[in-house]
mmCIF file of C-alpha atoms in Angstrom:
data_model
loop_
_atom_site.group_PDB
_atom_site.id
_atom_site.type_symbol
_atom_site.label_atom_id
_atom_site.label_comp_id
_atom_site.label_asym_id
_atom_site.label_seq_id
_atom_site.Cartn_x
_atom_site.Cartn_y
_atom_site.Cartn_z
ATOM 1 C CA UNK S 1 0.031 247.272 94.586
ATOM 2 C CA UNK S 2 -2.389 248.128 97.517
ATOM 3 C CA UNK S 3 -3.884 251.556 98.530
ATOM 4 C CA UNK S 4 -4.895 252.859 101.972
ATOM 5 C CA UNK S 5 -8.104 255.355 102.131
ATOM 6 C CA UNK S 6 -9.243 256.340 105.236
ATOM 7 C CA UNK S 7 -12.388 258.334 106.192
ATOM 8 C CA UNK S 8 -14.846 259.462 108.893
ATOM 9 C CA UNK S 9 -17.862 258.619 110.214
ATOM 10 C CA UNK S 10 -19.965 261.895 111.075
ATOM 11 C CA UNK S 11 -23.121 260.170 112.649
ATOM 12 C CA UNK S 12 -22.804 262.596 115.399
ATOM 13 C CA UNK S 13 -22.264 265.354 114.448
ATOM 14 C CA UNK S 14 -24.812 268.451 113.661
ATOM 15 C CA UNK S 15 -23.923 270.304 110.885
ATOM 16 C CA UNK S 16 -22.984 268.037 108.690
ATOM 17 C CA UNK S 17 -21.864 271.358 105.900
ATOM 18 C CA UNK S 18 -19.462 272.268 107.985
ATOM 19 C CA UNK S 19 -18.408 269.049 109.357
ATOM 20 C CA UNK S 20 -17.834 267.090 105.346
ATOM 21 C CA UNK S 21 -16.637 270.114 104.086
ATOM 22 C CA UNK S 22 -13.679 270.408 107.188
ATOM 23 C CA UNK S 23 -13.334 266.351 106.299
ATOM 24 C CA UNK S 24 -12.056 266.657 102.646
ATOM 25 C CA UNK S 25 -10.204 269.635 103.449
ATOM 26 C CA UNK S 26 -8.399 267.542 105.491
ATOM 27 C CA UNK S 27 -7.547 265.091 102.731
ATOM 28 C CA UNK S 28 -10.399 262.570 103.972
ATOM 29 C CA UNK S 29 -11.363 259.209 101.703
ATOM 30 C CA UNK S 30 -14.589 258.932 102.692
ATOM 31 C CA UNK S 31 -16.953 260.619 104.461
ATOM 32 C CA UNK S 32 -19.450 257.384 106.734
ATOM 33 C CA UNK S 33 -22.785 258.032 108.675
ATOM 34 C CA UNK S 34 -24.360 255.439 110.631
ATOM 35 C CA UNK S 35 -28.623 255.430 110.483
ATOM 36 C CA UNK S 36 -30.863 254.292 112.679
ATOM 37 C CA UNK S 37 -34.761 254.160 112.513
ATOM 38 C CA UNK S 38 -34.956 254.440 116.370
ATOM 39 C CA UNK S 39 -32.187 253.670 118.618
ATOM 40 C CA UNK S 40 -31.107 255.235 122.577
ATOM 41 C CA UNK S 41 -29.546 258.621 120.944
ATOM 42 C CA UNK S 42 -30.044 260.691 118.195
ATOM 43 C CA UNK S 43 -29.155 258.521 114.670
ATOM 44 C CA UNK S 44 -29.756 260.599 111.273
ATOM 45 C CA UNK S 45 -30.676 258.519 108.305
ATOM 46 C CA UNK S 46 -28.010 257.539 106.148
ATOM 47 C CA UNK S 47 -29.126 258.702 102.982
ATOM 48 C CA UNK S 48 -30.352 262.183 103.815
ATOM 49 C CA UNK S 49 -27.186 263.171 105.917
ATOM 50 C CA UNK S 50 -25.065 261.544 103.330
ATOM 51 C CA UNK S 51 -26.747 264.027 100.313
ATOM 52 C CA UNK S 52 -26.174 266.821 102.591
ATOM 53 C CA UNK S 53 -23.174 265.989 103.082
ATOM 54 C CA UNK S 54 -22.515 265.691 98.548
ATOM 55 C CA UNK S 55 -23.790 269.031 98.141
ATOM 56 C CA UNK S 56 -21.296 269.989 100.438
ATOM 57 C CA UNK S 57 -18.631 268.412 98.492
ATOM 58 C CA UNK S 58 -17.107 268.003 95.921
ATOM 59 C CA UNK S 59 -14.305 265.448 95.743
ATOM 60 C CA UNK S 60 -15.141 263.092 98.652
ATOM 61 C CA UNK S 61 -16.390 259.512 98.197
ATOM 62 C CA UNK S 62 -19.478 258.492 100.448
ATOM 63 C CA UNK S 63 -20.179 255.351 102.539
ATOM 64 C CA UNK S 64 -23.738 254.536 104.632
ATOM 65 C CA UNK S 65 -22.041 252.504 107.568
ATOM 66 C CA UNK S 66 -24.482 251.451 107.798
ATOM 67 C CA UNK S 67 -27.693 250.438 105.690
ATOM 68 C CA UNK S 68 -29.735 249.329 107.822
ATOM 69 C CA UNK S 69 -31.298 246.680 105.114
ATOM 70 C CA UNK S 70 -34.330 244.686 106.385
ATOM 71 C CA UNK S 71 -35.378 247.981 107.338
ATOM 72 C CA UNK S 72 -36.380 249.249 103.542
ATOM 73 C CA UNK S 73 -38.423 247.842 100.884
ATOM 74 C CA UNK S 74 -35.487 246.741 98.789
ATOM 75 C CA UNK S 75 -37.221 248.373 95.668
ATOM 76 C CA UNK S 76 -37.143 251.844 97.810
ATOM 77 C CA UNK S 77 -33.693 251.098 99.011
ATOM 78 C CA UNK S 78 -32.239 250.239 95.567
ATOM 79 C CA UNK S 79 -33.219 254.270 94.063
ATOM 80 C CA UNK S 80 -32.346 256.049 97.452
ATOM 81 C CA UNK S 81 -28.730 254.608 96.531
ATOM 82 C CA UNK S 82 -29.088 254.995 93.021
ATOM 83 C CA UNK S 83 -30.731 258.886 93.428
ATOM 84 C CA UNK S 84 -27.272 259.369 96.092
ATOM 85 C CA UNK S 85 -24.585 257.650 93.586
ATOM 86 C CA UNK S 86 -26.502 260.078 90.352
ATOM 87 C CA UNK S 87 -26.481 263.418 91.890
ATOM 88 C CA UNK S 88 -23.105 262.778 94.484
ATOM 89 C CA UNK S 89 -21.206 262.396 90.973
ATOM 90 C CA UNK S 90 -20.707 258.641 91.598
ATOM 91 C CA UNK S 91 -19.301 259.157 95.170
ATOM 92 C CA UNK S 92 -21.272 256.808 96.946
ATOM 93 C CA UNK S 93 -20.772 253.058 98.206
ATOM 94 C CA UNK S 94 -23.783 251.657 100.106
ATOM 95 C CA UNK S 95 -22.786 250.034 102.926
ATOM 96 C CA UNK S 96 -24.975 246.789 104.708
ATOM 97 C CA UNK S 97 -26.094 245.536 107.571
ATOM 98 C CA UNK S 98 -28.424 243.461 109.028
ATOM 99 C CA UNK S 99 -28.765 245.135 112.333
ATOM 100 C CA UNK S 100 -31.098 243.646 114.884
ATOM 101 C CA UNK S 101 -29.430 245.360 118.267
ATOM 102 C CA UNK S 102 -33.083 247.437 118.654
ATOM 103 C CA UNK S 103 -35.236 245.565 118.221
ATOM 104 C CA UNK S 104 -38.171 248.677 118.842
ATOM 105 C CA UNK S 105 -37.190 249.884 115.423
ATOM 106 C CA UNK S 106 -37.911 246.285 113.449
ATOM 107 C CA UNK S 107 -41.461 246.431 115.112
ATOM 108 C CA UNK S 108 -41.971 249.993 114.060
ATOM 109 C CA UNK S 109 -41.310 249.031 110.697
ATOM 110 C CA UNK S 110 -43.083 246.131 110.684
ATOM 111 C CA UNK S 111 -40.310 243.640 110.201
ATOM 112 C CA UNK S 112 -39.810 240.692 112.420
ATOM 113 C CA UNK S 113 -36.432 240.638 113.990
ATOM 114 C CA UNK S 114 -35.804 237.089 113.118
ATOM 115 C CA UNK S 115 -36.224 238.066 109.341
ATOM 116 C CA UNK S 116 -33.405 240.184 108.845
ATOM 117 C CA UNK S 117 -30.770 238.134 107.254
ATOM 118 C CA UNK S 118 -32.855 236.661 104.366
ATOM 119 C CA UNK S 119 -35.054 239.968 103.828
ATOM 120 C CA UNK S 120 -30.987 241.463 103.541
ATOM 121 C CA UNK S 121 -29.973 238.510 101.101
ATOM 122 C CA UNK S 122 -32.987 238.821 99.050
ATOM 123 C CA UNK S 123 -32.862 242.603 98.541
ATOM 124 C CA UNK S 124 -28.744 242.533 98.414
ATOM 125 C CA UNK S 125 -30.092 239.998 94.957
ATOM 126 C CA UNK S 126 -32.447 242.076 94.281
ATOM 127 C CA UNK S 127 -30.324 245.650 94.730
ATOM 128 C CA UNK S 128 -27.949 244.094 92.441
ATOM 129 C CA UNK S 129 -30.052 243.770 89.740
ATOM 130 C CA UNK S 130 -31.434 246.690 89.488
ATOM 131 C CA UNK S 131 -28.405 248.882 89.835
ATOM 132 C CA UNK S 132 -27.255 247.969 86.039
ATOM 133 C CA UNK S 133 -30.153 250.350 85.526
ATOM 134 C CA UNK S 134 -31.705 247.826 83.281
ATOM 135 C CA UNK S 135 -35.300 246.896 83.176
ATOM 136 C CA UNK S 136 -35.097 243.380 85.519
ATOM 137 C CA UNK S 137 -38.051 241.654 87.482
ATOM 138 C CA UNK S 138 -37.996 239.221 90.394
ATOM 139 C CA UNK S 139 -40.340 237.409 91.787
ATOM 140 C CA UNK S 140 -38.641 236.471 95.973
ATOM 141 C CA UNK S 141 -40.692 235.954 99.123
ATOM 142 C CA UNK S 142 -40.363 239.200 100.005
ATOM 143 C CA UNK S 143 -40.260 240.884 96.637
ATOM 144 C CA UNK S 144 -42.230 240.254 94.237
ATOM 145 C CA UNK S 145 -42.423 242.805 90.760
ATOM 146 C CA UNK S 146 -42.614 242.790 87.420
ATOM 147 C CA UNK S 147 -40.573 244.171 84.120
ATOM 148 C CA UNK S 148 -39.354 247.179 86.513
ATOM 149 C CA UNK S 149 -35.942 249.356 86.435
ATOM 150 C CA UNK S 150 -34.202 252.474 88.401
ATOM 151 C CA UNK S 151 -34.085 255.317 86.445
ATOM 152 C CA UNK S 152 -32.047 258.201 86.656
ATOM 153 C CA UNK S 153 -28.814 254.474 87.218
ATOM 154 C CA UNK S 154 -26.404 255.461 89.729
ATOM 155 C CA UNK S 155 -23.151 256.488 87.542
ATOM 156 C CA UNK S 156 -20.936 253.845 89.013
ATOM 157 C CA UNK S 157 -21.036 250.736 87.753
ATOM 158 C CA UNK S 158 -21.352 248.712 89.586
ATOM 159 C CA UNK S 159 -21.885 251.212 92.394
ATOM 160 C CA UNK S 160 -20.043 249.689 95.363
ATOM 161 C CA UNK S 161 -21.458 247.560 97.477
ATOM 162 C CA UNK S 162 -19.465 247.544 101.441
ATOM 163 C CA UNK S 163 -21.388 244.363 104.027
ATOM 164 C CA UNK S 164 -20.166 244.603 107.482
ATOM 165 C CA UNK S 165 -20.606 242.134 110.142
ATOM 166 C CA UNK S 166 -18.639 240.005 112.012
ATOM 167 C CA UNK S 167 -19.814 236.264 111.574
ATOM 168 C CA UNK S 168 -19.473 233.924 108.942
ATOM 169 C CA UNK S 169 -22.958 234.741 108.173
ATOM 170 C CA UNK S 170 -21.907 238.258 107.138
ATOM 171 C CA UNK S 171 -19.039 236.268 105.327
ATOM 172 C CA UNK S 172 -20.788 234.737 102.957
ATOM 173 C CA UNK S 173 -22.470 237.453 102.688
ATOM 174 C CA UNK S 174 -19.863 239.047 101.326
ATOM 175 C CA UNK S 175 -17.636 237.119 99.310
ATOM 176 C CA UNK S 176 -21.586 236.396 97.812
ATOM 177 C CA UNK S 177 -22.455 239.290 96.766
ATOM 178 C CA UNK S 178 -20.458 242.266 97.892
ATOM 179 C CA UNK S 179 -17.346 243.812 96.447
ATOM 180 C CA UNK S 180 -16.156 244.856 100.121
ATOM 181 C CA UNK S 181 -16.197 243.137 103.288
ATOM 182 C CA UNK S 182 -16.371 245.438 106.672
ATOM 183 C CA UNK S 183 -16.163 243.935 110.125
ATOM 184 C CA UNK S 184 -16.910 246.409 112.455
ATOM 185 C CA UNK S 185 -14.514 245.700 115.890
ATOM 186 C CA UNK S 186 -12.367 243.716 115.191
ATOM 187 C CA UNK S 187 -8.914 243.405 116.117
ATOM 188 C CA UNK S 188 -6.119 242.849 113.338
ATOM 189 C CA UNK S 189 -5.235 239.564 114.098
ATOM 190 C CA UNK S 190 -9.114 239.196 114.303
ATOM 191 C CA UNK S 191 -8.963 240.315 110.055
ATOM 192 C CA UNK S 192 -5.422 238.195 109.398
ATOM 193 C CA UNK S 193 -6.901 234.980 110.812
ATOM 194 C CA UNK S 194 -10.524 235.367 108.828
ATOM 195 C CA UNK S 195 -9.149 235.915 105.324
ATOM 196 C CA UNK S 196 -8.489 232.533 104.731
ATOM 197 C CA UNK S 197 -12.918 231.631 105.846
ATOM 198 C CA UNK S 198 -13.138 234.438 102.952
ATOM 199 C CA UNK S 199 -11.013 233.250 100.243
ATOM 200 C CA UNK S 200 -13.391 229.664 100.773
ATOM 201 C CA UNK S 201 -16.680 231.127 100.455
ATOM 202 C CA UNK S 202 -15.943 233.557 97.924
ATOM 203 C CA UNK S 203 -14.622 229.760 96.184
ATOM 204 C CA UNK S 204 -17.966 228.258 96.801
#
């Protein structure tokens, strides 16, 4: 039997502690926050915003919707996700995407916009390995390390990864690395039409 869960995004609020407690009291399943390094208006960092929310709540699950993966070194992203899950008692879900709609933030962190897809795919490989809490090595195009380990490890194993995006590249990423596919601004009709594509990609 399928379960329907409901969440609320709080990226734009200012009093996150009060709002997080209220959202939890109302019975929502998820509290979500997006992020940008720079954008058209005020936008928080999802890890900081959700860490504050975690300290103010007890039950509600936390979702970064979304974390802009290519803006982070992969091992640092794994550390942030593991710490937030550990310190929240296993309530964190990592929502990921490639970004690119605001090139200035890519320029500011020294990441070419054109590399965002490749960087994200490789980072997800790194995340899947490091979030086990085991000692691993990795030799890739953007990330290289020998015998590295994230400690404390996340409580959830595996830590849920939600992959955002509407195009087939995002669906491929979700099928290969994700636990949940999270399209944005997507109609029920589009979702129905995409189910077969996701099944095909998951079996490839």
